[in-house]
Amino acid sequence: MSDIHRLWLLLLFALVGWLTYLLSPILMPFVASALLAYLGDPLVDRLERHRLKRTPAVAVVFTVLFLVLMLLLL
């Protein structure tokens, strides 16, 4: 790879990092919700296998996650 390509790649990474830093207050809720969905989906699927419909299963998982978070913060 030539030096000019490395320079462009470095500039591209710097630009992406700078934009991520600037947009972090806007992006944080999306990242948090994606993490919750990623962590909660297997639990909801397991509750569905035990004959609980998806909506009540999601309510149970969110309630448990909320209670665990509150216990950790207190």
mmCIF file of C-alpha atoms in Angstrom, residues 2-67:
data_model
loop_
_atom_site.group_PDB
_atom_site.id
_atom_site.type_symbol
_atom_site.label_atom_id
_atom_site.label_comp_id
_atom_site.label_asym_id
_atom_site.label_seq_id
_atom_site.Cartn_x
_atom_site.Cartn_y
_atom_site.Cartn_z
ATOM 1 C CA SER A 2 1.426 3.364 -0.958
ATOM 2 C CA ASP A 3 1.896 6.256 1.419
ATOM 3 C CA ILE A 4 -0.937 8.253 -0.169
ATOM 4 C CA HIS A 5 -3.355 5.361 0.378
ATOM 5 C CA ARG A 6 -2.293 5.110 4.014
ATOM 6 C CA LEU A 7 -2.792 8.841 4.441
ATOM 7 C CA TRP A 8 -6.308 8.685 2.957
ATOM 8 C CA LEU A 9 -7.137 5.699 5.153
ATOM 9 C CA LEU A 10 -5.879 7.535 8.231
ATOM 10 C CA LEU A 11 -7.915 10.611 7.295
ATOM 11 C CA LEU A 12 -11.003 8.465 6.759
ATOM 12 C CA PHE A 13 -10.623 6.821 10.176
ATOM 13 C CA ALA A 14 -10.072 10.222 11.782
ATOM 14 C CA LEU A 15 -13.207 11.605 10.112
ATOM 15 C CA VAL A 16 -15.320 8.624 11.186
ATOM 16 C CA GLY A 17 -13.987 8.901 14.738
ATOM 17 C CA TRP A 18 -14.674 12.631 14.855
ATOM 18 C CA LEU A 19 -18.231 12.172 13.533
ATOM 19 C CA THR A 20 -18.863 9.387 16.034
ATOM 20 C CA TYR A 21 -17.657 11.655 18.829
ATOM 21 C CA LEU A 22 -19.858 14.522 17.658
ATOM 22 C CA LEU A 23 -22.943 12.348 17.224
ATOM 23 C CA SER A 24 -22.483 10.254 20.368
ATOM 24 C CA PRO A 25 -25.306 11.980 22.310
ATOM 25 C CA ILE A 26 -27.672 11.163 19.457
ATOM 26 C CA LEU A 27 -26.352 7.643 18.830
ATOM 27 C CA MET A 28 -26.251 6.501 22.475
ATOM 28 C CA PRO A 29 -30.005 5.705 22.802
ATOM 29 C CA PHE A 30 -29.833 3.638 19.611
ATOM 30 C CA VAL A 31 -26.790 1.735 20.851
ATOM 31 C CA ALA A 32 -28.425 1.120 24.246
ATOM 32 C CA SER A 33 -31.669 -0.107 22.682
ATOM 33 C CA ALA A 34 -29.793 -2.399 20.285
ATOM 34 C CA LEU A 35 -27.872 -3.847 23.239
ATOM 35 C CA LEU A 36 -31.093 -4.430 25.188
ATOM 36 C CA ALA A 37 -32.685 -6.126 22.185
ATOM 37 C CA TYR A 38 -29.591 -8.271 21.635
ATOM 38 C CA LEU A 39 -29.499 -9.367 25.280
ATOM 39 C CA GLY A 40 -33.253 -9.770 25.715
ATOM 40 C CA ASP A 41 -34.191 -11.696 22.577
ATOM 41 C CA PRO A 42 -32.797 -15.089 23.669
ATOM 42 C CA LEU A 43 -34.594 -14.746 27.001
ATOM 43 C CA VAL A 44 -37.863 -13.901 25.262
ATOM 44 C CA ASP A 45 -37.397 -16.850 22.904
ATOM 45 C CA ARG A 46 -36.872 -19.160 25.867
ATOM 46 C CA LEU A 47 -40.036 -17.871 27.554
ATOM 47 C CA GLU A 48 -41.928 -18.402 24.297
ATOM 48 C CA ARG A 49 -40.837 -22.046 24.303
ATOM 49 C CA HIS A 50 -42.533 -22.307 27.704
ATOM 50 C CA ARG A 51 -45.845 -21.278 26.064
ATOM 51 C CA LEU A 52 -45.761 -17.605 27.031
ATOM 52 C CA LYS A 53 -46.790 -15.245 24.230
ATOM 53 C CA ARG A 54 -44.202 -12.767 22.973
ATOM 54 C CA THR A 55 -45.725 -9.565 24.418
ATOM 55 C CA PRO A 56 -45.958 -10.849 28.014
ATOM 56 C CA ALA A 57 -42.517 -12.433 27.624
ATOM 57 C CA VAL A 58 -41.039 -9.074 26.578
ATOM 58 C CA ALA A 59 -42.765 -7.417 29.548
ATOM 59 C CA VAL A 60 -41.285 -10.009 31.913
ATOM 60 C CA VAL A 61 -37.772 -9.635 30.484
ATOM 61 C CA PHE A 62 -37.882 -5.821 30.591
ATOM 62 C CA THR A 63 -39.225 -5.873 34.146
ATOM 63 C CA VAL A 64 -36.458 -8.218 35.278
ATOM 64 C CA LEU A 65 -33.779 -6.176 33.482
ATOM 65 C CA PHE A 66 -35.153 -2.981 35.015
ATOM 66 C CA LEU A 67 -35.150 -4.485 38.517
#
